[in-house]
Coordinates of C-alpha atoms and ligand atoms in Angstrom, one line a residue:
M5 CA 32.3 -2.7 -7.6
S6 CA 31.1 -4.6 -5.0
K7 CA 32.1 -8.3 -4.2
K8 CA 28.7 -9.6 -4.8
F9 CA 28.1 -8.0 -8.3
L10 CA 31.4 -9.4 -9.4
E11 CA 30.4 -12.8 -8.3
L12 CA 27.1 -12.6 -10.3
Y13 CA 29.0 -11.5 -13.3
E14 CA 31.0 -14.2 -13.0
H15 CA 28.1 -16.7 -13.2
C16 CA 26.5 -14.8 -16.2
K17 CA 30.0 -14.8 -18.0
K18 CA 29.9 -19.0 -17.6
V19 CA 26.4 -19.0 -19.0
S20 CA 27.5 -16.9 -21.9
E21 CA 30.5 -19.1 -22.6
R22 CA 28.3 -22.1 -22.5
I23 CA 25.8 -20.5 -25.1
L24 CA 28.9 -19.5 -27.2
E25 CA 30.3 -23.2 -27.0
A26 CA 26.8 -24.6 -28.0
C27 CA 26.7 -21.7 -31.0
E28 CA 29.9 -23.2 -32.4
K29 CA 28.6 -26.9 -32.3
E30 CA 25.5 -25.7 -33.9
L31 CA 23.2 -26.9 -31.0
Y32 CA 19.4 -25.9 -31.2
F33 CA 18.4 -23.7 -28.3
R34 CA 15.0 -24.0 -26.5
V35 CA 14.3 -21.2 -24.8
I36 CA 11.2 -21.2 -22.1
S37 CA 10.4 -18.1 -20.5
H38 CA 7.9 -16.6 -18.0
L39 CA 4.4 -14.9 -19.0
D40 CA 4.8 -11.5 -17.5
A41 CA 6.5 -8.5 -18.6
D42 CA 9.9 -9.4 -17.1
G43 CA 9.6 -12.7 -18.8
I44 CA 8.8 -11.5 -22.1
A45 CA 11.6 -8.7 -21.9
A46 CA 14.4 -11.5 -21.1
A47 CA 12.9 -13.7 -23.7
S48 CA 13.2 -11.0 -26.0
I49 CA 16.7 -10.1 -25.1
I50 CA 17.7 -13.7 -25.4
S51 CA 16.0 -14.3 -28.7
S52 CA 17.6 -11.0 -30.1
L53 CA 20.8 -12.5 -28.9
F54 CA 20.4 -15.5 -30.8
F55 CA 19.3 -13.6 -33.9
R56 CA 22.8 -11.9 -33.7
L57 CA 24.7 -15.3 -33.1
G58 CA 22.8 -16.9 -36.1
A59 CA 21.7 -19.5 -33.7
H60 CA 18.6 -21.6 -34.2
F61 CA 16.2 -21.6 -31.5
H62 CA 12.6 -22.1 -30.5
L63 CA 11.1 -19.9 -27.7
R64 CA 7.7 -20.8 -25.5
I65 CA 6.2 -18.6 -23.1
I66 CA 4.2 -20.0 -20.1
Q67 CA 2.4 -18.7 -17.1
Q68 CA 4.2 -21.4 -14.8
L69 CA 6.6 -24.1 -15.4
R70 CA 5.2 -27.6 -14.9
E71 CA 6.2 -31.2 -15.5
E72 CA 4.2 -31.8 -18.6
N73 CA 6.0 -28.8 -20.1
L74 CA 9.1 -30.5 -19.6
R75 CA 8.0 -33.8 -20.8
E76 CA 6.9 -32.2 -23.9
I77 CA 10.4 -30.9 -24.8
K78 CA 12.9 -33.7 -23.5
E79 CA 12.6 -35.5 -26.5
S80 CA 14.1 -32.7 -28.7
K81 CA 17.6 -34.4 -28.9
E82 CA 20.9 -32.2 -29.2
S83 CA 19.2 -29.1 -27.5
I84 CA 20.3 -26.6 -24.9
F85 CA 17.4 -25.6 -22.8
I86 CA 17.5 -22.1 -21.4
F87 CA 15.0 -21.1 -18.9
T88 CA 14.4 -17.3 -18.4
D89 CA 12.6 -15.5 -15.5
L90 CA 12.0 -19.0 -14.2
G91 CA 13.7 -22.2 -13.4
S92 CA 15.3 -21.7 -10.2
G93 CA 12.1 -22.2 -8.4
Q94 CA 11.5 -25.5 -10.2
I95 CA 15.1 -27.3 -10.0
G96 CA 13.5 -30.5 -8.8
I97 CA 11.5 -31.2 -12.1
I98 CA 13.8 -29.9 -14.4
E99 CA 16.6 -32.4 -12.8
K100 CA 14.3 -34.9 -13.2
N101 CA 13.2 -34.2 -16.6
L102 CA 16.2 -33.0 -18.7
P103 CA 20.1 -33.8 -18.7
Q104 CA 21.6 -31.4 -16.3
D105 CA 24.4 -30.4 -18.4
S106 CA 22.2 -29.3 -21.4
V107 CA 20.3 -26.9 -18.9
L108 CA 20.9 -23.4 -18.3
I109 CA 18.9 -21.1 -15.9
I110 CA 18.8 -17.2 -16.1
D111 CA 16.3 -16.4 -13.2
H112 CA 16.3 -14.1 -10.2
H113 CA 13.6 -16.1 -8.2
P114 CA 15.0 -17.8 -5.0
P115 CA 16.4 -21.3 -5.8
E116 CA 14.2 -24.0 -4.7
K117 CA 17.4 -26.3 -3.7
E118 CA 21.3 -26.7 -4.7
T119 CA 21.9 -28.3 -7.9
T120 CA 24.8 -28.7 -10.5
I121 CA 22.8 -27.1 -13.2
L122 CA 24.4 -23.6 -14.2
Q123 CA 22.4 -20.7 -13.0
A124 CA 22.9 -17.0 -13.2
N125 CA 20.8 -15.9 -10.2
P126 CA 21.3 -13.1 -7.9
H127 CA 20.1 -15.1 -4.7
L128 CA 23.3 -17.1 -5.3
C129 CA 25.6 -14.3 -4.7
D130 CA 23.6 -12.5 -1.7
I131 CA 21.7 -10.2 -4.2
D132 CA 18.1 -9.9 -3.4
G133 CA 16.2 -11.0 -6.6
A134 CA 13.0 -9.1 -5.6
T135 CA 14.4 -5.7 -6.0
E136 CA 18.0 -5.2 -7.3
I137 CA 17.9 -6.9 -10.5
S138 CA 15.1 -9.0 -12.7
G139 CA 15.0 -11.9 -14.9
S140 CA 15.7 -9.4 -18.1
G141 CA 18.1 -7.8 -16.1
V142 CA 20.2 -11.0 -15.5
A143 CA 19.7 -12.0 -19.4
Y144 CA 21.1 -8.3 -20.2
L145 CA 24.3 -9.4 -18.1
V146 CA 24.5 -12.7 -20.1
A147 CA 24.1 -10.8 -23.2
K148 CA 26.5 -7.8 -22.5
N149 CA 29.2 -10.4 -21.4
I150 CA 28.6 -11.9 -25.1
D151 CA 29.1 -8.6 -26.8
E152 CA 29.3 -5.0 -25.4
S153 CA 27.2 -4.1 -28.6
N154 CA 24.3 -6.1 -26.6
M155 CA 24.3 -3.1 -24.2
D156 CA 21.4 -1.7 -26.6
F157 CA 19.2 -4.1 -24.8
A158 CA 19.4 -2.1 -21.5
P159 CA 16.1 -0.3 -21.9
L160 CA 14.3 -3.9 -22.3
A161 CA 16.0 -4.9 -18.9
V162 CA 14.9 -1.7 -17.4
V163 CA 11.2 -2.4 -18.6
G164 CA 11.4 -6.0 -17.1
A165 CA 12.7 -4.5 -13.9
L166 CA 9.8 -2.1 -13.7
G167 CA 7.2 -4.8 -14.7
D168 CA 8.1 -6.7 -11.7
R169 CA 7.8 -3.3 -9.7
Q170 CA 11.5 -3.2 -8.7
D171 CA 11.7 0.6 -8.5
K172 CA 11.4 0.5 -4.7
G173 CA 14.2 3.4 -4.6
E174 CA 13.4 6.9 -3.5
Q175 CA 10.5 8.4 -5.6
H176 CA 10.2 4.9 -7.3
R177 CA 13.7 4.8 -8.6
L178 CA 15.5 1.6 -9.6
S179 CA 18.6 0.8 -7.4
E180 CA 21.6 -1.3 -7.0
L181 CA 22.3 -3.5 -10.1
N182 CA 19.1 -2.2 -12.0
S183 CA 20.7 1.4 -11.6
E184 CA 23.8 0.2 -13.3
I185 CA 21.7 -1.1 -16.4
V186 CA 20.2 2.4 -16.2
K187 CA 23.5 4.0 -16.5
D188 CA 24.6 1.5 -19.4
G189 CA 21.4 2.8 -21.3
V190 CA 21.9 6.5 -20.3
N191 CA 25.5 6.4 -21.4
K192 CA 24.3 4.8 -25.0
G193 CA 21.8 7.5 -25.2
I194 CA 18.9 5.1 -25.5
L195 CA 17.6 5.8 -22.2
E196 CA 16.7 8.9 -19.8
E197 CA 16.0 9.3 -16.3
N198 CA 13.6 12.3 -15.4
T199 CA 11.2 13.2 -12.7
G200 CA 7.7 14.1 -12.8
I201 CA 4.2 13.1 -13.1
R202 CA 4.1 9.5 -13.5
L203 CA 0.9 9.3 -15.8
F204 CA 1.1 7.2 -19.3
G205 CA 1.7 9.3 -22.2
R206 CA 2.6 12.7 -20.7
E207 CA 4.0 14.2 -23.8
T208 CA 1.6 12.8 -26.4
R209 CA -2.0 12.0 -25.1
P210 CA -4.8 14.1 -24.1
I211 CA -4.8 14.7 -20.4
A212 CA -7.9 12.6 -19.7
M213 CA -6.4 9.6 -21.7
A214 CA -3.1 9.8 -19.8
L215 CA -5.0 9.6 -16.7
E216 CA -7.5 6.8 -17.9
Y217 CA -4.4 4.8 -19.3
T218 CA -2.2 5.1 -16.1
T219 CA -2.3 1.4 -14.3
D220 CA 0.7 2.0 -12.3
P221 CA -0.1 3.3 -10.0
F222 CA -3.6 1.9 -10.4
I223 CA -6.1 4.6 -9.3
P224 CA -9.5 2.9 -8.5
G225 CA -12.6 4.6 -10.2
L226 CA -10.0 6.6 -12.7
S227 CA -8.0 3.9 -14.1
G228 CA -9.5 2.4 -17.5
N229 CA -12.5 4.8 -17.0
H230 CA -12.6 7.6 -19.5
G231 CA -15.8 8.9 -18.4
A232 CA -14.7 9.4 -14.7
C233 CA -11.3 10.8 -15.9
L234 CA -13.0 13.6 -17.8
K235 CA -15.3 14.5 -14.9
F236 CA -12.5 14.4 -12.5
L237 CA -10.4 16.8 -14.5
T238 CA -13.5 19.3 -15.6
E239 CA -14.9 19.2 -12.0
N240 CA -12.1 18.8 -9.6
V241 CA -8.8 20.1 -11.3
K242 CA -10.6 22.6 -13.3
I243 CA -8.1 23.2 -16.0
P244 CA -8.7 23.7 -19.9
L245 CA -8.4 20.3 -21.3
K246 CA -8.2 22.0 -24.9
N247 CA -6.1 25.0 -26.6
N248 CA -7.0 26.2 -29.9
G249 CA -9.3 23.1 -30.4
N250 CA -6.3 20.6 -29.7
W251 CA -6.5 18.5 -26.9
R252 CA -3.6 19.5 -24.6
T253 CA -1.2 17.0 -23.0
I254 CA 0.4 17.0 -19.5
S255 CA 3.6 18.7 -20.9
D256 CA 1.5 21.4 -22.2
L257 CA 0.7 22.5 -18.7
S258 CA 1.9 25.4 -16.7
Q259 CA 4.1 24.8 -13.5
D260 CA 0.8 26.0 -11.8
E261 CA -1.6 23.5 -13.4
K262 CA 0.7 20.7 -13.1
T263 CA 0.8 21.4 -9.3
K264 CA -2.9 22.0 -9.3
L265 CA -3.5 18.4 -11.1
V266 CA -1.0 16.8 -8.7
S267 CA -2.7 17.9 -5.4
E268 CA -6.2 17.3 -6.9
L269 CA -5.2 13.7 -7.6
I270 CA -3.6 13.0 -4.4
Q271 CA -6.5 14.3 -2.8
Y272 CA -8.8 11.9 -4.7
M273 CA -6.2 8.9 -4.2
L274 CA -6.5 9.8 -0.6
G275 CA -10.4 10.1 -0.4
P276 CA -12.6 8.2 -2.8
G277 CA -9.7 6.4 -4.2
E278 CA -8.9 5.1 -0.5
M279 CA -5.2 4.6 -1.6
S280 CA -2.3 4.4 0.8
P281 CA -0.4 8.0 1.7
E282 CA 2.8 6.3 0.0
E283 CA 1.1 5.2 -3.1
A284 CA -0.7 8.6 -3.6
Q285 CA 2.7 10.6 -3.3
S286 CA 4.0 8.1 -5.9
I287 CA 2.1 10.0 -8.5
V288 CA 5.2 11.9 -8.6
G289 CA 8.6 10.1 -9.1
V290 CA 11.3 8.9 -11.4
I291 CA 10.1 8.1 -15.0
Y292 CA 12.5 6.2 -17.6
I293 CA 12.1 7.4 -21.2
L294 CA 13.3 5.6 -24.2
P295 CA 14.2 8.7 -26.4
K296 CA 14.6 6.3 -29.6
E297 CA 10.8 5.2 -29.6
E298 CA 8.4 7.6 -31.5
K299 CA 7.0 10.2 -29.5
Q300 CA 3.4 9.3 -29.8
T301 CA 3.7 5.7 -29.1
P302 CA 3.3 3.7 -25.7
L303 CA 6.9 2.8 -25.8
R304 CA 8.6 5.8 -25.0
D305 CA 7.8 5.6 -21.4
A306 CA 9.3 2.3 -20.0
R307 CA 6.5 1.7 -17.5
E308 CA 4.0 2.0 -20.1
Y309 CA 5.8 -0.4 -22.2
S310 CA 6.2 -3.0 -19.4
S311 CA 2.3 -2.6 -18.6
L312 CA 1.7 -3.2 -22.5
L313 CA 3.9 -6.5 -22.5
N314 CA 2.2 -7.6 -19.1
A315 CA -1.1 -7.1 -20.9
C316 CA 0.2 -9.2 -24.0
G317 CA 1.1 -12.0 -21.7
R318 CA -2.1 -11.9 -19.5
M319 CA -4.3 -11.6 -22.6
R320 CA -2.7 -14.7 -24.0
K321 CA -0.9 -12.8 -26.6
P322 CA 2.8 -13.1 -25.3
G323 CA 4.1 -13.5 -29.0
L324 CA 2.8 -10.1 -29.8
G325 CA 4.8 -8.9 -26.9
V326 CA 8.0 -10.5 -27.9
A327 CA 7.3 -8.9 -31.5
I328 CA 7.3 -5.4 -30.2
C329 CA 10.5 -6.1 -28.0
L330 CA 12.2 -7.5 -31.1
G331 CA 11.5 -4.3 -32.9
D332 CA 8.3 -4.8 -34.7
R333 CA 6.4 -1.2 -35.3
S334 CA 3.9 -2.1 -37.8
E335 CA 0.5 -3.5 -37.2
A336 CA 1.9 -5.0 -34.1
L337 CA 1.8 -1.9 -32.3
E338 CA -1.9 -1.1 -33.4
E339 CA -2.7 -4.6 -32.2
V340 CA -1.1 -4.3 -29.0
E341 CA -2.9 -1.1 -28.3
S342 CA -6.3 -2.7 -28.6
V343 CA -5.1 -5.6 -26.5
T344 CA -3.9 -3.1 -23.8
T345 CA -7.3 -1.4 -23.8
D346 CA -9.3 -4.5 -23.4
Y347 CA -6.7 -5.4 -20.6
R348 CA -7.3 -2.1 -19.0
E349 CA -11.0 -2.6 -18.9
K350 CA -10.9 -6.2 -17.7
L351 CA -8.7 -4.9 -14.6
A352 CA -11.1 -2.1 -14.0
G353 CA -14.0 -4.6 -13.9
Y354 CA -12.3 -6.8 -11.6
M355 CA -11.5 -3.9 -9.2
D356 CA -15.1 -3.2 -9.1
W357 CA -15.8 -6.5 -8.0
L358 CA -13.2 -6.5 -5.5
I359 CA -14.3 -3.5 -3.7
K360 CA -18.0 -4.7 -3.2
P361 CA -18.6 -5.7 0.4
G362 CA -17.9 -9.3 1.3
A363 CA -15.3 -10.0 -1.4
V364 CA -12.7 -10.2 0.6
T365 CA -12.5 -12.6 3.7
Q366 CA -10.4 -11.7 6.7
T367 CA -8.6 -14.1 9.2
E368 CA -6.3 -13.2 12.1
Y369 CA -3.1 -12.9 10.2
L370 CA -4.2 -13.0 6.4
Q371 CA -6.9 -12.0 4.2
S372 CA -8.2 -13.5 0.9
F373 CA -10.6 -13.5 -2.0
H374 CA -11.5 -16.1 -4.5
G375 CA -12.0 -15.2 -8.1
G376 CA -13.4 -18.5 -8.9
K377 CA -13.9 -18.8 -12.7
L378 CA -15.0 -15.2 -13.0
I379 CA -11.1 -13.8 -12.6
D380 CA -8.7 -15.3 -15.4
D381 CA -5.9 -17.1 -13.3
R382 CA -3.6 -15.2 -15.6
I383 CA -4.9 -11.8 -14.1
I384 CA -5.3 -12.8 -10.4
G385 CA -1.7 -11.9 -9.5
T386 CA -2.2 -8.5 -10.8
I387 CA -5.4 -7.8 -9.0
A388 CA -3.9 -8.9 -5.7
S389 CA -0.6 -6.7 -6.4
I390 CA -2.9 -3.6 -7.3
A391 CA -5.5 -4.2 -4.6
I392 CA -2.9 -4.3 -1.9
S393 CA -0.4 -1.7 -3.2
S394 CA -3.1 0.8 -4.0
G395 CA -4.5 0.1 -0.5
I396 CA -8.1 -0.6 -1.7
I397 CA -8.1 -3.5 0.7
S398 CA -6.3 -3.4 4.2
Q399 CA -2.5 -3.3 4.0
D400 CA -2.4 -4.8 7.5
K401 CA -2.3 -8.6 6.4
P402 CA -0.9 -10.2 3.4
I403 CA -3.5 -11.0 0.5
F404 CA -4.1 -14.4 -0.9
A405 CA -6.1 -14.5 -3.9
F406 CA -7.6 -17.6 -5.7
A407 CA -8.7 -18.4 -9.2
E408 CA -9.8 -21.4 -10.8
S409 CA -7.5 -22.6 -14.0
E410 CA -8.5 -24.3 -17.2
D411 CA -6.6 -27.3 -15.9
G412 CA -9.0 -28.2 -12.9
M413 CA -6.4 -26.6 -10.2
V414 CA -6.4 -23.4 -8.5
K415 CA -4.1 -20.6 -8.8
V416 CA -2.9 -19.1 -5.7
S417 CA -1.4 -15.5 -5.9
A418 CA -0.1 -14.1 -2.5
R419 CA 1.3 -10.5 -2.2
A420 CA 2.8 -8.5 0.8
T421 CA 3.7 -5.0 1.5
D422 CA 7.2 -3.9 2.0
Y423 CA 6.4 -3.0 5.7
Q424 CA 4.9 -6.7 6.2
V425 CA 8.1 -8.1 4.8
Q426 CA 10.1 -6.0 7.2
Q427 CA 8.1 -7.6 9.9
G428 CA 9.2 -10.8 9.1
I429 CA 6.5 -12.3 6.4
D430 CA 8.1 -14.5 3.7
L431 CA 5.1 -15.5 1.4
G432 CA 7.5 -17.7 -0.8
T433 CA 8.5 -19.9 2.2
A434 CA 5.1 -19.8 3.7
L435 CA 3.7 -21.1 0.3
R436 CA 6.2 -23.8 -0.1
T437 CA 5.8 -24.9 3.3
A438 CA 2.0 -24.8 3.5
V439 CA 1.5 -26.7 0.1
K440 CA 3.3 -29.9 1.2
E441 CA 0.8 -30.1 4.0
V442 CA -2.3 -29.7 1.5
S443 CA -1.8 -32.2 -1.4
S444 CA 1.3 -33.8 -3.2
E445 CA -0.2 -32.3 -6.4
A446 CA 0.4 -29.0 -5.1
T447 CA 3.2 -26.7 -6.2
A448 CA 4.5 -23.3 -4.9
G449 CA 7.2 -20.8 -5.4
G450 CA 8.2 -17.3 -5.4
H451 CA 9.9 -14.1 -3.5
N452 CA 9.0 -12.9 0.1
I453 CA 6.9 -10.2 -1.2
A454 CA 5.2 -12.0 -4.0
A455 CA 4.5 -15.8 -4.3
G456 CA 2.1 -18.3 -6.2
A457 CA 0.9 -21.7 -6.1
H458 CA -1.2 -24.4 -7.6
I459 CA -3.4 -26.4 -5.6
P460 CA -6.4 -28.8 -6.1
I461 CA -9.9 -27.5 -6.1
G462 CA -11.6 -27.8 -2.7
T463 CA -8.1 -27.2 -0.9
E464 CA -8.1 -23.6 -0.5
S465 CA -9.7 -23.1 3.1
K466 CA -7.2 -25.9 4.2
L467 CA -4.3 -24.0 2.8
L468 CA -5.6 -21.0 4.2
Q469 CA -5.9 -22.3 7.7
I470 CA -2.1 -23.5 7.5
L471 CA -1.0 -20.3 6.2
N472 CA -2.5 -18.2 9.0
K473 CA -0.6 -20.2 11.5
I474 CA 2.6 -20.0 9.4
I475 CA 2.3 -16.0 9.0
K476 CA 1.7 -15.8 12.6
S477 CA 5.1 -17.8 13.7
Q478 CA 6.9 -15.5 11.0
L479 CA 5.7 -12.5 12.9
V480 CA 6.3 -14.0 16.4
K481 CA 9.9 -15.2 15.3
N482 CA 10.7 -11.7 13.9
S483 CA 9.7 -9.9 16.9
A484 CA 11.3 -12.1 19.4
S485 CA 14.8 -12.0 17.2
N486 CA 14.2 -8.1 17.3
E487 CA 13.6 -8.2 21.2
S488 CA 16.8 -10.3 21.6
K489 CA 18.8 -7.6 19.4
N490 CA 17.7 -4.9 21.8
Ligands
MN523 MN1 10.5 -11.6 -12.9

């Protein structure tokens, strides 16, 4: 095991020791986690851990950590505050509002600054938190450290990592520390790693539904559109969709039929779907299966599981996602399916809006769109991700997406491609620097490839002007340092 991994394990061990100490003293835990699939998975791992330890706790899931969240909780005496999948990027406001020795941070976002607060964070050990391990992965390591029996949380950590799109290895495989977590799950018989067609519900759903339900990759024109999927399968792929009156699933197809489906899909994705070659190829790749989940449920495929958690968060039902992670398989599962359907349709509608001419504005070094009040500020980041990763907007420049939030501010979501990051673009740094020039009320955080900010309404164009300059200088600096190396 490499030195940096051991170092992170050491940090996780310290966090787990502090948790056990607090349990002994019967302190109350307040867990604050992030709204996305990784945040919900991380919160669920920690919550399950507390159930097992018999600890008293309260869980809150939020979109972004702001000072008012901390002011609300700081009155709670004799508590331990645990931040999962957030916190490291907001150390300043945490230090200001909470006693430092009662805070634990389990996160994988770049730390805002140095602190004496105890953190388990890959960035502090020279591990890339964007691709090597997720927030739920770090939470898993903490739980595993407390007791090896907690290794049954491994599938949840995988679901979280996939939710954060950390499957950047060959054929969309999880790599580095994530692959160690996969190994734990495989060894326990609660996770399988296969290669195949990456459509949701390969074993269980009628083919048209599998295609319709797949949102990772999101296929413009097909994802979320049942009629279009049926038409595509009957007119382009031309394979029988029924056998003896029963709908066939993808696993029912012969090898020839599968090949035909894949090649037609790739043609569609490159043609009418206007997707990038890499994204089109990604329709075949590594699949993570949870073999203990019932076959007909959306929880068997880890990517589908994560898309479902994400939908819960974005549709303002994070508690439902946590219930699923904690093992609720009754009405919760039915409810989650209807939430996911609504979410998928919402996404498809937003994508239709985005491909209309004039929706995206170009400047020299970046592109942007403004969802105003039309696009929910909880979903704007997902729209930006899908838009750039699917290639339905240009992949030459990073995208900055705006949406008005209920608090009278504007949420900014920035996304880049892997290639742009290799070229020197760092969106987290760019946004953190830019917001300072825009307004003292503005906040920002995030990774090189994905970052976000909150700014006052009316400062959008000023922000874009500043960002345009920063992105330019990041690219220039990178090419200059490459030249000096050559
Ligand atoms: Mn995360």
